[in-house]
Amino acid sequence: QKEVEQDPGPLSVPEGAIVSLNCTYSNSAFQYFMWYRQYSRKGPELLMYTYSSGNKEDGRFTAQVDKSSKYISLFIRDSQPSDSATYLCAMRTGNQFYFGTGTSLTVIP
Amino acid sequence: SAVISQKPSRDICQRGTSLTIQCQVDSQVTMMFWYRQQPGQSLTLIATANQGSEATYESGFVIDKFPISRPNLTFSTLTVSNMSPEDSSIYLCSVLGLAVSYEQYFGPGTRLTVT
């Protein structure tokens, strides 16, 4: 079983839609939970992080962590064509980072 | 945040040759990481490079195939040796954040194709 599971998509939504991206994990030792956004031919950039169960909001983005279910989500409200990218979830314990495979998102104008 | 540059951005190489990828950071950092990213797969850590010590390699990666140098706190190189088509991938270097270490900053990547 992989440490982190993420549906690769691809996901295609119309502009303005609410997008839900999800990851599950198996290691209860994970302490930090992150979402990275990767545009084509670019390196991943940190979008959001959380370190506890609950929700964290930043503009149109909301990160949600449910440690009891070992499940994290990223919600994007009012999605824009500029949100078209691959989104990777990542988790950390100590100095070890574990990444999902990424979900490819396309927002259609 | 840290700004990371990589050279080359892309290359096409012949089987059996070697390529050295450079990673430059705009600030001094202790830990630098080298990853491989293949289509449909998660980022795979190749090794951790600390200045002044030998790089630490992950399972499945060996120094003879992926020698790493870390001459100072802002620079590192990764060499992909005796390349085969299976080495075709994107290679990324990254560093931990200076203020908050759970942040990881990535370079733009080097897209390698081996023919």
PDB file of C-alpha atoms in Angstrom:
ATOM      1  CA  GLN A   1       0.000   0.000   0.000  1.00  0.00           C
ATOM      2  CA  LYS A   2       1.327   3.422  -0.934  1.00  0.00           C
ATOM      3  CA  GLU A   3       1.889   5.933   1.845  1.00  0.00           C
ATOM      4  CA  VAL A   4      -0.187   8.535  -0.004  1.00  0.00           C
ATOM      5  CA  GLU A   5      -2.947   7.885  -2.532  1.00  0.00           C
ATOM      6  CA  GLN A   6      -4.249  10.543  -4.885  1.00  0.00           C
ATOM      7  CA  ASP A   7      -6.633  10.227  -7.803  1.00  0.00           C
ATOM      8  CA  PRO A   8      -4.663  11.357 -10.879  1.00  0.00           C
ATOM      9  CA  GLY A   9      -7.732  12.592 -12.732  1.00  0.00           C
ATOM     10  CA  PRO A  10      -7.725  14.308 -15.136  1.00  0.00           C
ATOM     11  CA  LEU A  11     -10.395  16.615 -13.815  1.00  0.00           C
ATOM     12  CA  SER A  12     -12.119  19.110 -16.097  1.00  0.00           C
ATOM     13  CA  VAL A  13     -14.549  21.723 -14.762  1.00  0.00           C
ATOM     14  CA  PRO A  14     -16.218  24.881 -16.097  1.00  0.00           C
ATOM     15  CA  GLU A  15     -15.032  28.251 -14.873  1.00  0.00           C
ATOM     16  CA  GLY A  16     -16.672  29.212 -11.596  1.00  0.00           C
ATOM     17  CA  ALA A  17     -17.159  25.648 -10.394  1.00  0.00           C
ATOM     18  CA  ILE A  18     -16.106  24.386  -6.981  1.00  0.00           C
ATOM     19  CA  VAL A  19     -13.279  21.891  -7.231  1.00  0.00           C
ATOM     20  CA  SER A  20     -12.573  19.178  -4.687  1.00  0.00           C
ATOM     21  CA  LEU A  21      -9.214  17.418  -4.668  1.00  0.00           C
ATOM     22  CA  ASN A  22      -8.505  14.600  -2.252  1.00  0.00           C
ATOM     23  CA  CYS A  23      -5.782  12.386  -0.850  1.00  0.00           C
ATOM     24  CA  THR A  24      -5.773   9.503   1.577  1.00  0.00           C
ATOM     25  CA  TYR A  25      -2.834   8.281   3.596  1.00  0.00           C
ATOM     26  CA  SER A  26      -1.891   5.326   5.729  1.00  0.00           C
ATOM     27  CA  ASN A  27       0.789   6.642   8.105  1.00  0.00           C
ATOM     28  CA  SER A  28      -0.633   8.101  11.300  1.00  0.00           C
ATOM     29  CA  ALA A  29       2.765   9.669  12.055  1.00  0.00           C
ATOM     30  CA  PHE A  30       2.298  12.351   9.408  1.00  0.00           C
ATOM     31  CA  GLN A  31       2.384  15.738  11.099  1.00  0.00           C
ATOM     32  CA  TYR A  32       2.183  18.302   8.316  1.00  0.00           C
ATOM     33  CA  PHE A  33      -0.123  18.256   5.325  1.00  0.00           C
ATOM     34  CA  MET A  34       0.540  20.344   2.267  1.00  0.00           C
ATOM     35  CA  TRP A  35      -0.824  21.074  -1.170  1.00  0.00           C
ATOM     36  CA  TYR A  36       1.445  22.035  -4.044  1.00  0.00           C
ATOM     37  CA  ARG A  37       0.448  23.451  -7.396  1.00  0.00           C
ATOM     38  CA  GLN A  38       2.540  22.635 -10.437  1.00  0.00           C
ATOM     39  CA  TYR A  39       2.086  24.410 -13.724  1.00  0.00           C
ATOM     40  CA  SER A  40       3.279  22.758 -16.891  1.00  0.00           C
ATOM     41  CA  ARG A  41       7.074  22.807 -17.200  1.00  0.00           C
ATOM     42  CA  LYS A  42       7.473  24.385 -13.764  1.00  0.00           C
ATOM     43  CA  GLY A  43       8.474  23.072 -10.360  1.00  0.00           C
ATOM     44  CA  PRO A  44       5.855  22.521  -7.651  1.00  0.00           C
ATOM     45  CA  GLU A  45       4.985  25.572  -5.531  1.00  0.00           C
ATOM     46  CA  LEU A  46       3.565  25.412  -2.038  1.00  0.00           C
ATOM     47  CA  LEU A  47      -0.079  26.408  -2.016  1.00  0.00           C
ATOM     48  CA  MET A  48      -1.298  25.581   1.467  1.00  0.00           C
ATOM     49  CA  TYR A  49      -0.263  23.687   4.567  1.00  0.00           C
ATOM     50  CA  THR A  50      -1.957  22.511   7.730  1.00  0.00           C
ATOM     51  CA  TYR A  51      -0.751  20.629  10.782  1.00  0.00           C
ATOM     52  CA  SER A  52      -3.943  19.692  12.520  1.00  0.00           C
ATOM     53  CA  SER A  53      -7.368  18.384  11.768  1.00  0.00           C
ATOM     54  CA  GLY A  54      -9.854  20.978  10.608  1.00  0.00           C
ATOM     55  CA  ASN A  55     -10.087  23.587   7.904  1.00  0.00           C
ATOM     56  CA  LYS A  56      -7.720  26.323   6.786  1.00  0.00           C
ATOM     57  CA  GLU A  57      -8.853  28.963   4.358  1.00  0.00           C
ATOM     58  CA  ASP A  58      -6.790  31.224   2.110  1.00  0.00           C
ATOM     59  CA  GLY A  59      -8.760  33.231  -0.391  1.00  0.00           C
ATOM     60  CA  ARG A  60     -10.500  30.843  -2.765  1.00  0.00           C
ATOM     61  CA  PHE A  61      -8.654  27.851  -1.347  1.00  0.00           C
ATOM     62  CA  THR A  62      -9.624  25.735   1.651  1.00  0.00           C
ATOM     63  CA  ALA A  63      -7.516  22.886   2.964  1.00  0.00           C
ATOM     64  CA  GLN A  64      -9.212  20.282   5.109  1.00  0.00           C
ATOM     65  CA  VAL A  65      -7.613  17.542   7.178  1.00  0.00           C
ATOM     66  CA  ASP A  66      -9.407  14.644   8.851  1.00  0.00           C
ATOM     67  CA  LYS A  67      -6.794  12.710  10.787  1.00  0.00           C
ATOM     68  CA  SER A  68      -9.300  10.174  12.092  1.00  0.00           C
ATOM     69  CA  SER A  69     -10.101   9.140   8.523  1.00  0.00           C
ATOM     70  CA  LYS A  70      -6.585   9.820   7.205  1.00  0.00           C
ATOM     71  CA  TYR A  71      -8.069  12.011   4.515  1.00  0.00           C
ATOM     72  CA  ILE A  72      -7.177  15.477   3.268  1.00  0.00           C
ATOM     73  CA  SER A  73      -8.915  17.722   0.776  1.00  0.00           C
ATOM     74  CA  LEU A  74      -8.324  20.932  -1.112  1.00  0.00           C
ATOM     75  CA  PHE A  75     -11.331  22.943  -2.218  1.00  0.00           C
ATOM     76  CA  ILE A  76     -11.101  25.653  -4.844  1.00  0.00           C
ATOM     77  CA  ARG A  77     -14.037  28.038  -5.047  1.00  0.00           C
ATOM     78  CA  ASP A  78     -14.917  30.092  -8.096  1.00  0.00           C
ATOM     79  CA  SER A  79     -12.336  28.219 -10.124  1.00  0.00           C
ATOM     80  CA  GLN A  80     -10.474  30.179 -12.793  1.00  0.00           C
ATOM     81  CA  PRO A  81      -8.668  29.085 -15.965  1.00  0.00           C
ATOM     82  CA  SER A  82      -5.438  30.144 -14.208  1.00  0.00           C
ATOM     83  CA  ASP A  83      -6.078  27.348 -11.700  1.00  0.00           C
ATOM     84  CA  SER A  84      -5.424  24.819 -14.454  1.00  0.00           C
ATOM     85  CA  ALA A  85      -2.435  22.863 -13.164  1.00  0.00           C
ATOM     86  CA  THR A  86      -1.473  19.658 -11.441  1.00  0.00           C
ATOM     87  CA  TYR A  87      -2.118  19.615  -7.695  1.00  0.00           C
ATOM     88  CA  LEU A  88       0.020  17.433  -5.475  1.00  0.00           C
ATOM     89  CA  CYS A  89      -0.713  16.604  -1.887  1.00  0.00           C
ATOM     90  CA  ALA A  90       2.247  16.078   0.398  1.00  0.00           C
ATOM     91  CA  MET A  91       2.743  14.944   3.941  1.00  0.00           C
ATOM     92  CA  ARG A  92       5.630  15.140   6.291  1.00  0.00           C
ATOM     93  CA  THR A  93       6.943  13.279   9.306  1.00  0.00           C
ATOM     94  CA  GLY A  94      10.336  14.341  10.600  1.00  0.00           C
ATOM     95  CA  ASN A  95      12.371  15.322   7.555  1.00  0.00           C
ATOM     96  CA  GLN A  96      10.613  12.832   5.299  1.00  0.00           C
ATOM     97  CA  PHE A  97       8.183  14.152   2.718  1.00  0.00           C
ATOM     98  CA  TYR A  98       5.692  11.924   0.914  1.00  0.00           C
ATOM     99  CA  PHE A  99       3.934  13.108  -2.206  1.00  0.00           C
ATOM    100  CA  GLY A 100       0.806  12.035  -4.027  1.00  0.00           C
ATOM    101  CA  THR A 101       0.936  11.399  -7.754  1.00  0.00           C
ATOM    102  CA  GLY A 102      -0.875  14.649  -8.490  1.00  0.00           C
ATOM    103  CA  THR A 103      -4.296  15.468  -9.919  1.00  0.00           C
ATOM    104  CA  SER A 104      -4.425  17.245 -13.261  1.00  0.00           C
ATOM    105  CA  LEU A 105      -7.053  20.001 -13.268  1.00  0.00           C
ATOM    106  CA  THR A 106      -8.330  21.940 -16.262  1.00  0.00           C
ATOM    107  CA  VAL A 107     -10.726  24.855 -15.787  1.00  0.00           C
ATOM    108  CA  ILE A 108     -12.582  25.578 -18.996  1.00  0.00           C
ATOM    109  CA  PRO A 109     -13.476  29.236 -19.697  1.00  0.00           C
TER     110      PRO A 109
ATOM    111  CA  SER B   1      11.099  31.963   0.404  1.00  0.00           C
ATOM    112  CA  ALA B   2      13.997  30.685  -1.675  1.00  0.00           C
ATOM    113  CA  VAL B   3      14.560  31.167  -5.378  1.00  0.00           C
ATOM    114  CA  ILE B   4      16.067  28.165  -7.097  1.00  0.00           C
ATOM    115  CA  SER B   5      17.450  27.909 -10.603  1.00  0.00           C
ATOM    116  CA  GLN B   6      18.459  24.797 -12.481  1.00  0.00           C
ATOM    117  CA  LYS B   7      20.611  24.219 -15.535  1.00  0.00           C
ATOM    118  CA  PRO B   8      19.981  22.899 -18.076  1.00  0.00           C
ATOM    119  CA  SER B   9      16.222  23.299 -18.297  1.00  0.00           C
ATOM    120  CA  ARG B  10      16.063  20.391 -20.717  1.00  0.00           C
ATOM    121  CA  ASP B  11      18.354  18.102 -22.646  1.00  0.00           C
ATOM    122  CA  ILE B  12      18.266  15.189 -25.020  1.00  0.00           C
ATOM    123  CA  CYS B  13      21.100  12.753 -24.442  1.00  0.00           C
ATOM    124  CA  GLN B  14      22.309   9.547 -25.973  1.00  0.00           C
ATOM    125  CA  ARG B  15      22.326   6.256 -24.180  1.00  0.00           C
ATOM    126  CA  GLY B  16      25.540   5.602 -22.257  1.00  0.00           C
ATOM    127  CA  THR B  17      26.458   9.252 -21.738  1.00  0.00           C
ATOM    128  CA  SER B  18      26.276  11.346 -18.552  1.00  0.00           C
ATOM    129  CA  LEU B  19      24.594  14.633 -17.742  1.00  0.00           C
ATOM    130  CA  THR B  20      25.318  16.971 -14.848  1.00  0.00           C
ATOM    131  CA  ILE B  21      22.451  19.100 -13.567  1.00  0.00           C
ATOM    132  CA  GLN B  22      23.210  22.238 -11.599  1.00  0.00           C
ATOM    133  CA  CYS B  23      21.073  23.719  -8.839  1.00  0.00           C
ATOM    134  CA  GLN B  24      21.654  27.234  -7.513  1.00  0.00           C
ATOM    135  CA  VAL B  25      19.820  28.760  -4.534  1.00  0.00           C
ATOM    136  CA  ASP B  26      19.687  32.464  -3.763  1.00  0.00           C
ATOM    137  CA  SER B  27      20.312  31.934  -0.041  1.00  0.00           C
ATOM    138  CA  GLN B  28      22.343  29.617   2.139  1.00  0.00           C
ATOM    139  CA  VAL B  29      20.546  26.403   3.026  1.00  0.00           C
ATOM    140  CA  THR B  30      21.642  23.352   4.931  1.00  0.00           C
ATOM    141  CA  MET B  31      19.636  20.637   3.219  1.00  0.00           C
ATOM    142  CA  MET B  32      19.096  20.242  -0.495  1.00  0.00           C
ATOM    143  CA  PHE B  33      17.112  17.450  -2.070  1.00  0.00           C
ATOM    144  CA  TRP B  34      17.108  15.869  -5.492  1.00  0.00           C
ATOM    145  CA  TYR B  35      13.884  14.343  -6.825  1.00  0.00           C
ATOM    146  CA  ARG B  36      12.817  12.529  -9.925  1.00  0.00           C
ATOM    147  CA  GLN B  37       9.350  13.071 -11.362  1.00  0.00           C
ATOM    148  CA  GLN B  38       8.034  10.641 -13.933  1.00  0.00           C
ATOM    149  CA  PRO B  39       4.618  10.838 -15.621  1.00  0.00           C
ATOM    150  CA  GLY B  40       1.868   9.377 -13.480  1.00  0.00           C
ATOM    151  CA  GLN B  41       4.167   8.862 -10.514  1.00  0.00           C
ATOM    152  CA  SER B  42       4.723  10.785  -7.344  1.00  0.00           C
ATOM    153  CA  LEU B  43       7.888  12.728  -6.711  1.00  0.00           C
ATOM    154  CA  THR B  44      10.610  10.252  -5.866  1.00  0.00           C
ATOM    155  CA  LEU B  45      13.422  11.382  -3.602  1.00  0.00           C
ATOM    156  CA  ILE B  46      16.818  10.412  -4.991  1.00  0.00           C
ATOM    157  CA  ALA B  47      19.071  11.799  -2.273  1.00  0.00           C
ATOM    158  CA  THR B  48      19.586  14.458   0.360  1.00  0.00           C
ATOM    159  CA  ALA B  49      22.679  16.601   0.014  1.00  0.00           C
ATOM    160  CA  ASN B  50      24.103  18.336   3.058  1.00  0.00           C
ATOM    161  CA  GLN B  51      27.067  20.625   2.720  1.00  0.00           C
ATOM    162  CA  GLY B  52      30.227  19.112   4.121  1.00  0.00           C
ATOM    163  CA  SER B  53      29.033  15.519   4.202  1.00  0.00           C
ATOM    164  CA  GLU B  54      28.271  12.663   1.868  1.00  0.00           C
ATOM    165  CA  ALA B  55      24.880  12.672   0.237  1.00  0.00           C
ATOM    166  CA  THR B  56      22.317  10.261   1.666  1.00  0.00           C
ATOM    167  CA  TYR B  57      20.689   8.106  -1.005  1.00  0.00           C
ATOM    168  CA  GLU B  58      17.226   6.583  -0.905  1.00  0.00           C
ATOM    169  CA  SER B  59      16.556   2.943  -1.554  1.00  0.00           C
ATOM    170  CA  GLY B  60      16.976   2.145  -5.226  1.00  0.00           C
ATOM    171  CA  PHE B  61      19.440   4.950  -5.927  1.00  0.00           C
ATOM    172  CA  VAL B  62      23.212   4.569  -5.752  1.00  0.00           C
ATOM    173  CA  ILE B  63      26.111   6.981  -5.790  1.00  0.00           C
ATOM    174  CA  ASP B  64      27.751   5.421  -8.843  1.00  0.00           C
ATOM    175  CA  LYS B  65      24.654   6.144 -10.910  1.00  0.00           C
ATOM    176  CA  PHE B  66      23.700   9.502  -9.362  1.00  0.00           C
ATOM    177  CA  PRO B  67      26.817  11.173  -7.924  1.00  0.00           C
ATOM    178  CA  ILE B  68      26.054  14.404  -6.107  1.00  0.00           C
ATOM    179  CA  SER B  69      28.278  17.291  -5.174  1.00  0.00           C
ATOM    180  CA  ARG B  70      27.540  19.958  -2.572  1.00  0.00           C
ATOM    181  CA  PRO B  71      30.532  22.294  -2.516  1.00  0.00           C
ATOM    182  CA  ASN B  72      28.835  25.113  -0.600  1.00  0.00           C
ATOM    183  CA  LEU B  73      25.550  26.208   0.982  1.00  0.00           C
ATOM    184  CA  THR B  74      24.022  27.589  -2.223  1.00  0.00           C
ATOM    185  CA  PHE B  75      24.962  25.083  -4.901  1.00  0.00           C
ATOM    186  CA  SER B  76      24.650  21.400  -5.752  1.00  0.00           C
ATOM    187  CA  THR B  77      25.001  19.169  -8.784  1.00  0.00           C
ATOM    188  CA  LEU B  78      23.423  15.846  -9.671  1.00  0.00           C
ATOM    189  CA  THR B  79      25.008  13.700 -12.366  1.00  0.00           C
ATOM    190  CA  VAL B  80      22.993  11.040 -14.148  1.00  0.00           C
ATOM    191  CA  SER B  81      25.617   8.556 -15.303  1.00  0.00           C
ATOM    192  CA  ASN B  82      25.627   5.942 -18.042  1.00  0.00           C
ATOM    193  CA  MET B  83      22.134   6.938 -19.027  1.00  0.00           C
ATOM    194  CA  SER B  84      19.465   4.649 -20.413  1.00  0.00           C
ATOM    195  CA  PRO B  85      15.974   5.511 -21.718  1.00  0.00           C
ATOM    196  CA  GLU B  86      14.595   4.586 -18.275  1.00  0.00           C
ATOM    197  CA  ASP B  87      16.360   7.674 -16.899  1.00  0.00           C
ATOM    198  CA  SER B  88      14.148   9.940 -18.990  1.00  0.00           C
ATOM    199  CA  SER B  89      12.389  12.058 -16.424  1.00  0.00           C
ATOM    200  CA  ILE B  90      12.144  15.474 -14.832  1.00  0.00           C
ATOM    201  CA  TYR B  91      14.801  16.051 -12.187  1.00  0.00           C
ATOM    202  CA  LEU B  92      14.030  18.595  -9.478  1.00  0.00           C
ATOM    203  CA  CYS B  93      16.133  20.070  -6.730  1.00  0.00           C
ATOM    204  CA  SER B  94      14.524  21.494  -3.640  1.00  0.00           C
ATOM    205  CA  VAL B  95      15.363  23.083  -0.305  1.00  0.00           C
ATOM    206  CA  LEU B  96      13.601  23.437   3.002  1.00  0.00           C
ATOM    207  CA  GLY B  97      12.248  26.830   3.965  1.00  0.00           C
ATOM    208  CA  LEU B  98      14.496  29.032   6.035  1.00  0.00           C
ATOM    209  CA  ALA B  99      11.881  30.231   8.480  1.00  0.00           C
ATOM    210  CA  VAL B 100       9.502  27.278   8.520  1.00  0.00           C
ATOM    211  CA  SER B 101      11.035  23.958   7.666  1.00  0.00           C
ATOM    212  CA  TYR B 102       7.853  22.239   6.577  1.00  0.00           C
ATOM    213  CA  GLU B 103       7.927  24.406   3.494  1.00  0.00           C
ATOM    214  CA  GLN B 104       9.840  22.967   0.604  1.00  0.00           C
ATOM    215  CA  TYR B 105      10.825  25.073  -2.385  1.00  0.00           C
ATOM    216  CA  PHE B 106      11.449  23.507  -5.744  1.00  0.00           C
ATOM    217  CA  GLY B 107      13.487  24.494  -8.734  1.00  0.00           C
ATOM    218  CA  PRO B 108      11.889  24.603 -12.189  1.00  0.00           C
ATOM    219  CA  GLY B 109      13.194  21.160 -13.047  1.00  0.00           C
ATOM    220  CA  THR B 110      15.405  19.658 -15.752  1.00  0.00           C
ATOM    221  CA  ARG B 111      13.561  17.669 -18.388  1.00  0.00           C
ATOM    222  CA  LEU B 112      15.825  14.842 -19.547  1.00  0.00           C
ATOM    223  CA  THR B 113      15.166  12.624 -22.543  1.00  0.00           C
ATOM    224  CA  VAL B 114      17.503   9.717 -23.226  1.00  0.00           C
ATOM    225  CA  THR B 115      17.463   8.240 -26.714  1.00  0.00           C
TER     226      THR B 115
END
